[in-house]
XYZ file of C-alpha atoms in Angstrom:
715
model
C 93.969 82.749 45.830
C 95.719 83.665 42.544
C 93.837 80.921 40.711
C 90.540 81.939 42.247
C 90.832 85.722 41.720
C 92.221 85.727 38.264
C 88.946 84.491 36.601
C 86.944 87.088 38.620
C 89.209 89.814 37.338
C 88.821 88.600 33.763
C 85.015 88.561 34.090
C 84.864 92.115 35.275
C 87.308 93.274 32.562
C 85.317 91.532 29.725
C 81.994 92.920 31.068
C 83.033 96.297 32.365
C 80.599 98.282 30.298
C 77.499 96.001 30.892
C 77.735 94.816 34.473
C 74.680 95.780 36.379
C 75.178 97.765 39.549
C 73.977 94.938 41.778
C 76.370 92.462 40.304
C 79.132 94.911 40.447
C 78.541 95.674 44.089
C 78.490 92.000 44.904
C 81.788 91.421 43.145
C 83.462 94.320 44.856
C 82.118 93.140 48.212
C 83.561 89.640 47.451
C 86.984 91.134 46.473
C 87.045 93.353 49.504
C 86.815 90.376 51.749
C 90.192 89.106 50.481
C 91.943 92.305 49.375
C 95.024 93.564 51.072
C 96.176 97.004 49.837
C 93.431 99.521 49.280
C 93.429 102.114 46.531
C 93.132 105.493 48.237
C 92.978 107.668 45.172
C 90.957 108.016 42.972
C 87.983 107.215 45.065
C 85.207 104.907 43.820
C 82.976 106.712 41.406
C 84.993 109.911 41.531
C 84.807 112.315 38.525
C 88.231 113.934 37.981
C 88.912 117.350 36.571
C 92.310 116.319 35.134
C 93.881 113.765 32.848
C 97.241 113.468 34.636
C 95.895 111.018 37.295
C 97.748 110.139 40.495
C 97.028 106.706 41.786
C 97.815 106.075 45.468
C 97.330 103.050 47.679
C 98.126 101.637 51.105
C 101.431 99.889 51.790
C 101.119 96.127 51.951
C 103.225 94.052 54.397
C 106.150 92.143 52.834
C 105.595 93.992 49.625
C 107.696 96.465 47.609
C 106.353 95.804 44.111
C 102.851 96.562 43.005
C 101.028 96.151 39.680
C 98.693 98.883 38.522
C 96.396 98.262 35.574
C 93.960 100.578 33.857
C 91.136 99.486 31.543
C 88.967 101.796 29.527
C 85.171 101.539 29.152
C 85.691 99.202 26.170
C 87.715 96.924 28.455
C 90.856 97.631 26.602
C 94.018 97.583 28.668
C 95.653 101.020 28.436
C 98.130 100.742 31.339
C 100.052 97.850 33.003
C 102.899 99.012 35.211
C 104.965 97.493 38.042
C 105.690 100.123 40.772
C 108.006 99.915 43.733
C 106.196 102.740 45.571
C 102.675 103.360 46.754
C 102.020 106.053 44.144
C 101.870 106.276 40.407
C 101.058 109.266 38.178
C 99.960 108.550 34.641
C 100.703 111.296 32.157
C 99.880 109.699 28.839
C 96.913 107.345 28.720
C 93.763 108.954 30.165
C 91.409 111.189 28.248
C 88.575 113.685 28.853
C 84.999 112.430 29.019
C 85.945 108.734 29.574
C 85.413 106.134 32.280
C 88.046 103.780 33.590
C 88.748 100.928 35.951
C 91.900 100.757 37.949
C 93.147 97.395 39.376
C 95.859 97.089 41.965
C 97.616 93.769 42.371
C 100.285 92.606 44.787
C 102.713 89.672 44.645
C 101.293 86.306 45.498
C 104.616 84.322 45.570
C 108.291 84.672 44.890
C 107.683 83.821 41.206
C 106.241 87.262 40.475
C 102.648 86.038 40.334
C 100.226 88.779 41.393
C 96.769 88.646 42.750
C 94.049 91.290 42.631
C 94.022 93.448 45.669
C 91.627 96.320 45.038
C 89.774 98.008 42.246
C 88.002 101.318 41.578
C 85.863 102.781 38.806
C 86.406 106.442 38.063
C 85.816 108.855 35.230
C 87.325 112.075 33.822
C 84.998 115.016 33.123
C 84.814 117.225 30.073
C 87.163 119.855 28.709
C 86.065 123.326 29.399
C 84.898 125.186 26.336
C 86.357 128.259 24.791
C 89.888 127.655 26.182
C 91.674 125.981 23.249
C 95.009 127.526 22.148
C 96.768 128.080 18.903
C 100.377 126.919 19.420
C 102.278 129.448 17.348
C 105.800 128.306 17.946
C 107.752 125.650 19.932
C 111.505 125.229 20.253
C 111.604 121.756 21.800
C 115.352 122.020 22.509
C 115.014 125.141 24.593
C 111.501 124.750 26.065
C 111.619 124.414 29.799
C 109.696 121.339 30.799
C 106.468 122.175 32.547
C 102.761 123.012 32.149
C 101.052 126.247 31.439
C 98.362 127.620 33.714
C 95.985 130.519 32.734
C 93.024 132.077 34.399
C 90.231 133.059 31.986
C 87.461 135.415 33.067
C 85.580 135.745 29.734
C 83.766 134.463 27.728
C 83.360 131.921 30.498
C 85.127 131.504 33.838
C 87.808 128.838 33.239
C 91.020 127.986 34.994
C 93.019 125.793 32.714
C 96.358 123.952 32.570
C 97.738 122.759 29.229
C 100.875 121.038 28.069
C 103.338 122.568 25.561
C 101.222 121.248 22.724
C 98.086 122.957 24.049
C 96.420 119.757 25.323
C 94.186 120.518 28.292
C 95.314 118.456 31.295
C 93.425 120.204 34.128
C 90.503 122.580 34.328
C 88.194 124.083 36.853
C 85.377 126.651 37.112
C 85.307 126.086 40.915
C 86.865 129.465 41.705
C 88.733 132.345 40.139
C 92.529 131.991 40.523
C 94.724 135.109 40.617
C 97.913 133.723 42.097
C 99.992 130.568 42.068
C 102.875 130.012 44.383
C 106.165 128.142 43.803
C 105.014 125.543 46.335
C 101.947 124.782 44.177
C 99.373 126.666 46.159
C 96.488 128.370 44.413
C 94.745 131.569 45.592
C 91.860 133.606 44.346
C 88.182 134.388 44.816
C 85.078 132.426 45.395
C 81.604 133.886 46.075
C 83.197 137.287 46.755
C 85.627 135.927 49.383
C 89.366 135.471 49.026
C 90.339 131.792 49.117
C 93.243 129.406 49.148
C 92.232 126.378 47.028
C 93.967 123.471 45.347
C 94.044 121.510 42.161
C 91.368 119.223 43.580
C 88.690 121.980 44.032
C 88.931 122.063 47.783
C 88.782 125.260 49.878
C 91.691 125.447 52.262
C 91.037 128.944 53.660
C 88.621 131.844 53.225
C 88.785 135.500 54.200
C 86.378 136.569 56.918
C 82.750 136.806 55.798
C 81.722 140.326 55.015
C 85.168 141.566 54.117
C 85.256 143.375 50.783
C 88.034 141.760 48.811
C 89.652 143.131 45.741
C 90.080 140.340 43.254
C 93.655 141.157 42.068
C 95.801 139.139 44.468
C 95.757 136.853 47.558
C 98.935 135.205 48.914
C 100.177 133.097 51.805
C 103.106 134.513 53.791
C 106.099 132.570 55.136
C 104.552 132.888 58.638
C 101.503 131.019 57.188
C 99.285 134.069 57.507
C 97.431 135.354 54.468
C 97.780 138.654 52.716
C 95.435 140.243 50.223
C 94.041 143.437 48.772
C 90.974 145.053 50.439
C 89.196 148.331 50.026
C 88.627 151.580 51.906
C 86.542 154.655 50.959
C 86.839 158.300 51.799
C 85.233 161.497 50.582
C 87.586 163.659 48.604
C 87.504 166.611 46.171
C 86.787 166.463 42.472
C 90.040 167.999 40.995
C 89.839 170.654 38.383
C 90.166 169.338 34.825
C 88.390 168.802 31.571
C 85.762 166.819 33.397
C 84.798 169.681 35.788
C 81.776 170.894 33.888
C 80.388 167.370 33.459
C 80.473 166.851 37.260
C 78.977 170.333 37.877
C 76.157 169.439 35.563
C 75.399 166.498 37.960
C 75.109 168.877 40.870
C 78.625 168.651 42.394
C 80.639 171.755 43.382
C 83.723 170.260 41.562
C 85.977 173.140 42.767
C 89.050 170.959 43.581
C 88.660 171.597 47.384
C 85.273 170.404 48.570
C 85.269 166.819 49.907
C 82.191 165.691 48.151
C 82.989 162.633 46.014
C 83.763 159.009 47.172
C 87.334 157.826 46.504
C 88.040 154.195 46.374
C 91.371 153.146 47.797
C 92.852 149.637 47.857
C 94.947 148.561 50.838
C 97.115 145.613 51.881
C 95.651 143.407 54.667
C 97.131 140.485 56.598
C 94.913 137.976 58.320
C 95.946 135.442 61.040
C 95.644 131.970 59.513
C 93.970 130.516 62.617
C 91.646 133.252 63.875
C 91.096 135.211 60.557
C 91.577 138.430 62.547
C 93.336 141.380 60.865
C 96.943 141.562 62.154
C 98.358 144.101 59.753
C 96.823 146.693 57.481
C 98.424 149.264 55.159
C 96.007 151.955 53.942
C 96.934 154.466 51.134
C 94.750 157.146 52.705
C 97.124 157.180 55.636
C 100.354 157.333 53.579
C 99.576 158.777 50.044
C 98.685 162.412 49.218
C 95.275 162.823 47.570
C 96.899 165.559 45.390
C 98.529 162.569 43.565
C 95.989 161.105 41.140
C 95.616 160.080 37.509
C 94.765 163.075 35.331
C 96.129 161.648 32.073
C 94.706 158.241 31.465
C 91.115 159.519 32.105
C 90.168 157.961 35.467
C 87.958 160.950 36.292
C 85.922 160.396 33.236
C 85.220 156.670 34.232
C 82.501 157.306 36.917
C 80.324 159.387 34.613
C 81.000 157.076 31.610
C 79.788 153.942 33.387
C 82.720 152.489 35.453
C 81.908 149.137 37.011
C 82.827 150.750 40.372
C 79.915 153.121 39.993
C 80.004 156.841 40.968
C 83.310 156.756 42.770
C 86.896 157.594 41.795
C 89.127 154.485 41.509
C 92.242 156.029 43.060
C 95.359 153.887 43.462
C 94.011 150.560 42.243
C 96.466 148.069 43.781
C 96.840 145.104 41.489
C 99.836 143.215 42.858
C 102.191 142.997 45.824
C 105.270 141.115 46.844
C 106.153 140.281 50.472
C 109.940 139.968 50.940
C 110.757 138.070 54.171
C 114.496 138.851 54.172
C 114.023 142.624 53.992
C 110.660 142.685 55.822
C 109.315 144.792 53.021
C 106.194 144.800 50.863
C 106.420 145.959 47.275
C 103.121 147.265 45.986
C 101.975 148.013 42.442
C 99.533 150.921 42.368
C 98.303 150.728 38.775
C 96.323 154.018 38.519
C 99.223 155.999 39.920
C 101.861 154.205 37.667
C 103.666 153.817 40.991
C 105.571 150.986 42.707
C 105.885 151.461 46.441
C 108.297 149.839 48.868
C 106.716 149.627 52.294
C 108.365 148.631 55.571
C 106.770 145.704 57.392
C 105.449 146.016 60.034
C 106.013 149.815 60.564
C 103.929 150.676 57.417
C 106.510 153.418 56.532
C 106.771 154.189 52.760
C 110.471 153.719 52.033
C 110.191 154.990 48.476
C 107.784 155.401 45.596
C 108.996 154.584 42.093
C 107.165 156.330 39.232
C 107.042 159.137 36.606
C 108.521 162.709 37.114
C 106.459 165.138 39.252
C 105.095 167.157 36.266
C 102.853 164.219 35.353
C 101.003 164.639 38.650
C 101.766 161.180 40.087
C 103.923 162.390 42.987
C 106.705 164.845 43.716
C 109.269 162.479 45.225
C 109.331 159.447 43.000
C 112.625 157.620 42.416
C 113.856 156.203 39.121
C 111.787 158.588 37.136
C 113.633 157.800 33.860
C 112.054 154.336 33.720
C 108.684 155.876 32.727
C 106.620 152.707 33.086
C 102.854 153.004 33.213
C 99.788 151.126 34.421
C 102.037 148.229 35.486
C 101.027 144.752 36.805
C 102.449 141.790 38.718
C 105.310 143.203 40.717
C 107.704 140.627 42.279
C 111.177 140.449 43.655
C 113.621 137.845 42.339
C 116.161 135.941 44.472
C 118.957 138.450 43.706
C 116.837 141.460 44.677
C 115.869 142.534 41.104
C 112.266 143.667 40.588
C 110.280 142.006 37.758
C 107.052 143.454 36.567
C 104.682 143.760 33.560
C 104.811 147.317 32.205
C 101.450 147.671 30.349
C 102.688 150.856 28.838
C 99.260 152.426 28.354
C 100.932 155.916 28.616
C 104.082 154.987 26.745
C 103.247 157.182 23.755
C 103.352 160.232 26.102
C 106.056 158.970 28.479
C 108.488 157.372 26.049
C 107.388 158.859 22.644
C 106.528 155.387 21.381
C 104.839 155.402 17.957
C 102.134 153.195 19.445
C 101.368 152.010 22.955
C 104.035 149.459 23.851
C 103.987 146.770 26.586
C 107.308 145.776 28.097
C 108.577 143.088 30.466
C 110.830 144.963 32.891
C 113.581 143.668 35.216
C 115.041 146.484 37.311
C 117.640 146.715 39.993
C 117.268 149.425 42.662
C 120.574 150.454 44.297
C 121.174 151.802 47.788
C 121.473 155.376 46.416
C 117.984 154.910 44.890
C 119.235 154.903 41.405
C 117.866 152.188 39.055
C 119.340 150.046 36.295
C 117.378 148.080 33.716
C 118.714 144.514 33.877
C 116.546 142.997 31.192
C 113.707 144.297 29.042
C 111.563 142.794 26.369
C 109.433 145.064 24.140
C 106.270 143.340 22.840
C 105.238 144.044 19.223
C 102.319 146.354 18.540
C 99.755 143.580 18.239
C 100.694 142.222 21.707
C 100.164 145.520 23.524
C 98.043 144.900 26.652
C 96.226 147.881 27.991
C 95.140 145.847 31.073
C 95.971 142.628 32.882
C 99.269 140.775 32.268
C 101.844 138.812 34.116
C 105.591 138.078 34.121
C 107.538 135.127 35.592
C 111.209 134.284 35.785
C 111.877 130.523 35.227
C 114.510 128.257 36.760
C 116.219 127.887 33.367
C 116.721 131.644 33.083
C 113.856 132.166 30.617
C 111.007 134.623 31.044
C 107.348 133.576 30.770
C 104.669 136.177 30.406
C 101.087 136.787 29.363
C 99.633 139.767 27.477
C 96.057 140.606 26.780
C 96.977 141.419 23.239
C 94.627 144.303 22.881
C 96.718 145.696 20.043
C 95.250 143.292 17.532
C 93.164 145.042 14.869
C 90.344 142.515 14.921
C 89.980 142.139 18.665
C 92.289 141.235 21.517
C 94.096 137.899 21.334
C 95.427 136.700 24.672
C 98.957 135.503 24.172
C 101.426 133.474 26.259
C 105.190 133.493 25.576
C 108.427 131.977 26.853
C 111.484 134.027 25.849
C 115.124 133.282 26.463
C 117.722 135.584 28.070
C 118.863 136.613 24.560
C 115.274 137.407 23.647
C 114.594 134.468 21.346
C 111.000 133.149 21.467
C 111.007 129.600 22.772
C 107.226 128.982 22.983
C 104.252 131.052 21.973
C 100.573 130.339 22.169
C 97.443 132.412 21.696
C 93.709 132.166 22.352
C 91.364 131.075 19.489
C 88.583 133.316 20.801
C 88.822 137.046 19.952
C 87.967 139.408 22.765
C 88.514 136.688 25.361
C 89.916 137.984 28.678
C 92.544 136.300 30.771
C 94.083 137.659 34.017
C 97.400 135.861 34.475
C 99.445 133.056 33.109
C 102.074 130.889 34.809
C 104.491 128.208 33.939
C 104.047 125.384 36.554
C 105.834 122.053 37.050
C 102.858 119.916 38.067
C 99.209 119.781 39.016
C 99.945 117.417 41.942
C 102.275 119.354 44.273
C 101.404 117.139 47.304
C 102.031 113.795 45.636
C 104.197 111.715 47.941
C 104.802 108.137 48.892
C 105.847 106.805 52.266
C 107.578 103.421 52.723
C 107.932 101.878 56.200
C 110.792 99.474 56.402
C 110.300 96.022 57.884
C 106.499 96.233 57.777
C 105.525 92.578 57.433
C 103.341 89.618 58.218
C 104.999 87.080 60.456
C 104.173 84.194 62.884
C 105.375 83.824 66.428
C 104.207 80.886 68.451
C 100.546 80.589 67.543
C 100.110 84.243 66.672
C 99.763 85.591 63.118
C 100.970 89.251 63.370
C 101.159 92.229 61.086
C 103.326 95.272 61.840
C 106.833 96.702 62.037
C 109.315 94.258 63.508
C 112.456 95.115 65.482
C 115.039 92.937 67.099
C 118.533 93.285 68.567
C 120.266 93.451 65.194
C 117.640 95.832 63.792
C 116.613 98.142 66.641
C 116.156 101.230 64.519
C 112.901 102.166 62.798
C 113.162 103.877 59.407
C 110.795 105.230 56.828
C 111.414 106.904 53.457
C 109.506 109.855 52.012
C 109.382 110.046 48.180
C 108.545 113.485 46.667
C 106.610 112.663 43.510
C 104.844 116.023 43.240
C 107.081 117.912 40.808
C 107.910 120.681 43.328
C 110.786 121.053 45.790
C 108.912 120.803 49.007
C 109.569 121.077 52.795
C 107.910 118.229 54.667
C 107.131 118.127 58.336
C 106.771 114.775 60.135
C 105.655 113.857 63.611
C 106.331 110.491 65.152
C 105.174 108.910 68.448
C 104.560 105.462 69.813
C 102.033 104.422 72.433
C 104.557 102.784 74.894
C 107.198 105.450 74.710
C 109.995 103.350 73.348
C 110.994 106.254 71.132
C 111.225 109.895 71.890
C 108.429 111.823 70.273
C 109.847 113.469 67.208
C 108.759 116.585 65.285
C 111.032 117.677 62.474
C 111.127 119.030 58.906
C 113.115 118.035 55.861
C 113.543 119.607 52.440
C 113.152 117.084 49.633
C 113.777 118.124 46.007
C 111.353 117.026 43.332
C 111.771 113.434 42.271
C 114.036 112.628 45.230
C 113.585 110.915 48.579
C 114.712 111.107 52.215
C 114.985 108.346 54.775
C 114.468 109.029 58.450
C 116.119 106.732 61.046
C 114.806 106.589 64.571
C 116.423 104.719 67.468
C 114.457 103.645 70.557
C 115.439 104.620 74.061
C 114.107 101.335 75.393
C 112.380 98.253 74.024
C 110.702 95.061 75.394
C 108.642 92.230 74.127
C 105.196 93.588 73.636
C 102.012 92.904 71.613
C 100.330 96.287 72.097
C 102.751 99.005 71.009
C 101.741 101.055 67.989
C 103.178 104.080 66.152
C 101.585 107.100 64.650
C 103.359 108.955 61.815
C 102.016 112.139 60.376
C 103.611 113.607 57.272
C 102.582 116.706 55.333
C 104.127 119.187 52.901
C 104.739 122.232 55.087
C 102.777 124.560 52.797
C 99.926 122.154 52.265
C 98.495 121.345 55.720
C 95.395 119.810 54.089
C 97.462 117.061 52.486
C 98.622 115.469 55.749
C 98.980 111.688 55.745
C 98.439 109.913 59.031
C 99.823 106.386 59.239
C 99.302 103.911 62.107
C 101.182 100.691 62.469
C 101.599 98.034 65.187
C 105.150 97.801 66.411
C 106.765 94.608 67.712
C 110.138 93.731 69.229
C 111.074 90.063 69.245
C 114.754 89.172 69.281
C 115.790 86.735 66.653
C 112.502 86.634 64.783
C 113.799 88.513 61.719
C 116.058 85.649 60.825
C 113.149 83.249 60.901
C 110.812 85.209 58.693
C 110.979 83.797 55.151
C 110.003 87.157 53.451
C 112.618 89.164 55.222
C 116.226 89.482 54.063
C 118.864 88.343 56.617
C 120.746 91.557 57.157
C 123.916 89.751 58.121
C 124.128 88.262 54.604
C 123.917 91.587 52.861
C 127.221 93.088 51.734
C 128.163 96.445 50.307
C 131.879 96.685 49.646
C 134.021 99.767 49.555
C 134.403 101.098 45.983
C 137.749 100.302 44.236
C 139.880 102.163 43.539
C 139.284 104.832 46.195
C 140.291 107.647 45.702
C 139.670 107.332 41.977
C 139.974 109.477 38.933
C 138.006 108.374 35.886
C 136.236 105.164 36.946
C 135.433 103.250 40.191
C 133.707 99.973 40.841
C 131.033 99.337 43.509
C 130.519 95.696 44.471
C 127.604 94.270 46.549
C 125.912 91.040 47.366
C 122.254 90.268 48.030
C 121.186 86.845 49.361
C 117.650 87.002 48.045
C 115.608 88.531 45.116
C 115.082 92.222 45.709
C 114.478 95.616 44.150
C 117.839 97.355 44.049
C 118.453 101.148 43.813
C 122.007 102.516 43.739
C 122.532 106.295 43.972
C 125.473 108.667 44.258
C 125.049 111.808 46.426
C 127.209 114.888 46.877
C 128.232 116.206 50.254
C 125.004 118.244 50.536
C 122.831 115.125 50.108
C 121.724 115.951 46.575
C 121.506 113.036 44.157
C 124.267 113.233 41.513
C 123.791 109.979 39.685
C 121.160 107.220 39.594
C 123.310 104.330 38.816
C 120.886 101.407 38.982
C 117.161 100.712 39.496
C 116.396 97.077 38.864
C 115.013 93.833 40.322
C 117.800 91.283 40.844
C 117.984 87.706 42.019
C 120.411 86.666 44.806
C 124.050 86.921 43.912
C 127.129 89.190 43.787
C 127.023 92.155 41.494
C 129.195 95.177 40.565
C 128.459 98.514 38.958
C 130.786 101.295 37.704
C 130.595 105.080 38.144
C 132.497 107.284 35.689
C 132.309 110.469 37.801
C 129.442 111.972 35.662
C 126.012 113.198 36.880
C 122.614 112.311 35.378
C 123.111 114.795 32.574
C 126.332 113.127 31.463
C 128.495 116.059 32.775
C 131.667 115.355 34.780
C 131.301 116.424 38.401
C 134.052 118.188 40.364
C 136.561 116.694 42.728
C 135.365 116.001 46.298
C 133.753 113.626 48.727
C 130.729 111.647 47.407
C 128.465 108.996 48.970
C 127.035 105.971 47.333
C 123.995 104.228 48.747
C 122.260 100.961 47.959
C 118.625 100.483 48.793
C 116.624 97.276 48.734
C 113.126 96.562 49.946
C 114.731 95.101 53.100
C 117.587 97.415 53.978
C 120.003 100.062 52.721
C 123.634 100.988 53.307
C 125.759 103.997 52.464
C 129.573 104.442 52.047
C 131.924 107.322 51.273
C 134.272 107.738 48.327
C 136.693 110.355 47.060
C 136.968 111.602 43.527
C 140.254 113.225 42.527
C 141.152 114.836 39.248
C-alpha cells in the first residue's frame, strides 16, 4: 500500500492548484476506500477565521505516531510533523487569505514508513479591516505569554485576537463579545439577544426571545445558569435643576414631585440554563432610592440633547457585575450613580453601597467615601477578596481636584468594619483618560492588563491596551491606528482553542484470532484493566467530565470529573467486575470540558477479552518483559538514576510528579528501540529551580503501557 499510495500523494501535491473538481473527488473517493484514521478538523472545504489551526483526527489501532503535513496552494510543503497524539495545533505556518491541503499519514511498518490515511482541503479567510495595532512597547523578558482579545464596535464590528507583535490570529464579526471567562467562554450579543458563543462562531445559548437585554455584560454562573443585565422602566419625577426650564418648555410639570417622566433602570437577571426561565431578578427600583441620581455629570440633559435611549432618564446604568460563589454575593457597578453595590444572593438585600459622600447626591449611606471614584466599569473580585475595577474618573476634577480628568485602575480591599484600603492603583496619563468604556484584568504573573478608550488624545480618541507590572513598569503597550475608533473591553487570554483535547485508548488494536480479523480494545488475564488518557491541549486549566459504560455490563457505569492543568494529561484506569469471551461487547466514552458542553467527544469501541492473545499480537508489547526499576539512590539528595527496559521500539515519556499529581519535570520524550536505558533527575523542575524535600513519583509511559514508582528527595 505504501508503494501504491505514495505516487498518488505526489500527484495531488504537484497539481494541487489545477486539479479539476471531478478528478479531485475521484482521488479522494479512492483514498477513502483505503484510509484508516480520518481527519476530524478542519472539515473538508472549511473556511477558518483563525490562523492558529487545530488539527484533530481519529485514533488508529496499533498506532501512537502520526505524521501531519501541510501544503500551501503552490504545493510548497510548509509543515511536516510527527505527533504521538491525535491533535496538533500549528502556531507559525498558516496565513490569512490562503488555501491549504492537510495530509495525515500513519505507520505502515516497523521501519517508520508512513502511508497516506486522509486528506482535507481548507482555507483561512481574510483579516478584518480597521483593527491593526501600533505596538508601542514590548518588554519580552517580562511579557506574560498569551494573546490579546479586544472587542471593537466602531468603525466596524470586529472581535479580534492578536499576538504580542500585533499579528491578527483570530477574528469574527459573528457577534458582539462583552465578556470572556477564565475557562475560555465568550459571552455577548447577537441580534438583540444575549448569547454564549465560542471561537468557532457557534451559538451555545441565547436569552429568551423578546427579553430586552442590556449589552454590557452576560456571564455563566458556577451552577451553569446564565446571568445578565436587563431593563425595567418606571415613571418618576423630573428633579429640580438647571434643566427644569428646558423640560417645562416641552410641556412637563418638572416640579421634582410629579411622576411624569420615564426612568430607565438596569437590573440583574438569572436564567435557568435548561428552561430559560427567570430564576432570580434584582431590580434597582425595589432597592434604590429615586432621590439618588446623577445631577453632576449631566444625565438629565441627555434626553433633550439626543440620547440614544430617547426621551427617558438613564438612571443607574449597570455596566458590570461579579458573582462570588463563596460569599453568595453579587457585586454590581452602577455607572451613572458612581456606585458599587454588594448584593446578597439570593435574598436580594443590599449589603452596602460604595460611592461618593452624600453631598454629591449619590446616596446618604455610602461606604468608603474617600475613594472618590466615578463612572467606573468592569467590577470583579480577585481570589483574595480584593475588588478590581476601572475608574473612568469622569468626575475626578471635582472629586479629587485633578488638573484634568484622570482614569485609574483601582484595586481595593473592603474590611469587615466597612473601611477600605487601596491595595494597588495606577493613574493613566492625560492622553489615556477614558470617559467611557474600559476594562481591567489581574494576570497569573501578578501583572495588570487594561484597556482605556483614550479619549484624552487631542486629535481624537486612541484606544490603548497595556500590561503593567506590580511596580508599575509598562511591560506591553499597543494602540489603535484608527482615531475615533471605539472598543468596549480588552482581555489577555491564553488560547483561542480552550476545548482542544486528545484522548488515547490503550490497547486499541487490530488482531487475529482463529479466522477472525478484529479491531477493538483487547483485555486478558494479565491486562484486565481498561485505561484511557486525556491530554489537555487547549491552553486553559480545565475540569473535564467523563462518562463510561459498556453494553454487557462488565464494568460499573462511571461518571466522574477530573481537573487537568493546561499542557498536562490524566490517565483513568477502570477495572471490570466480570469478563468473559465475547465478540459483541462495546464501550461508550463521553468526555467534555465541564464548562463547554458543546465540545463533548463521544467515542465508541469494540471491547474483547481473550486470555493469552496479547502475547501473540505482534504489534503489542509483552507487558511481562517491560521493566521499570526503583531509582537509585533512594532517598537521594542531589541526583538519582532511573533505569528501565523496553523489549520493543516505542515512544517513551518519563515524568516526575509531586504529591498533588502536578508535573514537576518532563525528563524524557523520545522514540527508543528495544534495550535497557537510564536517565537522571537532579531534583529540579522544568524551570531549572530546585524543588523542596518530599515524596515524588516518577512515571514512564509508552504506547503500550505505563508504570509509576515513588521516590524520596532529602536535603
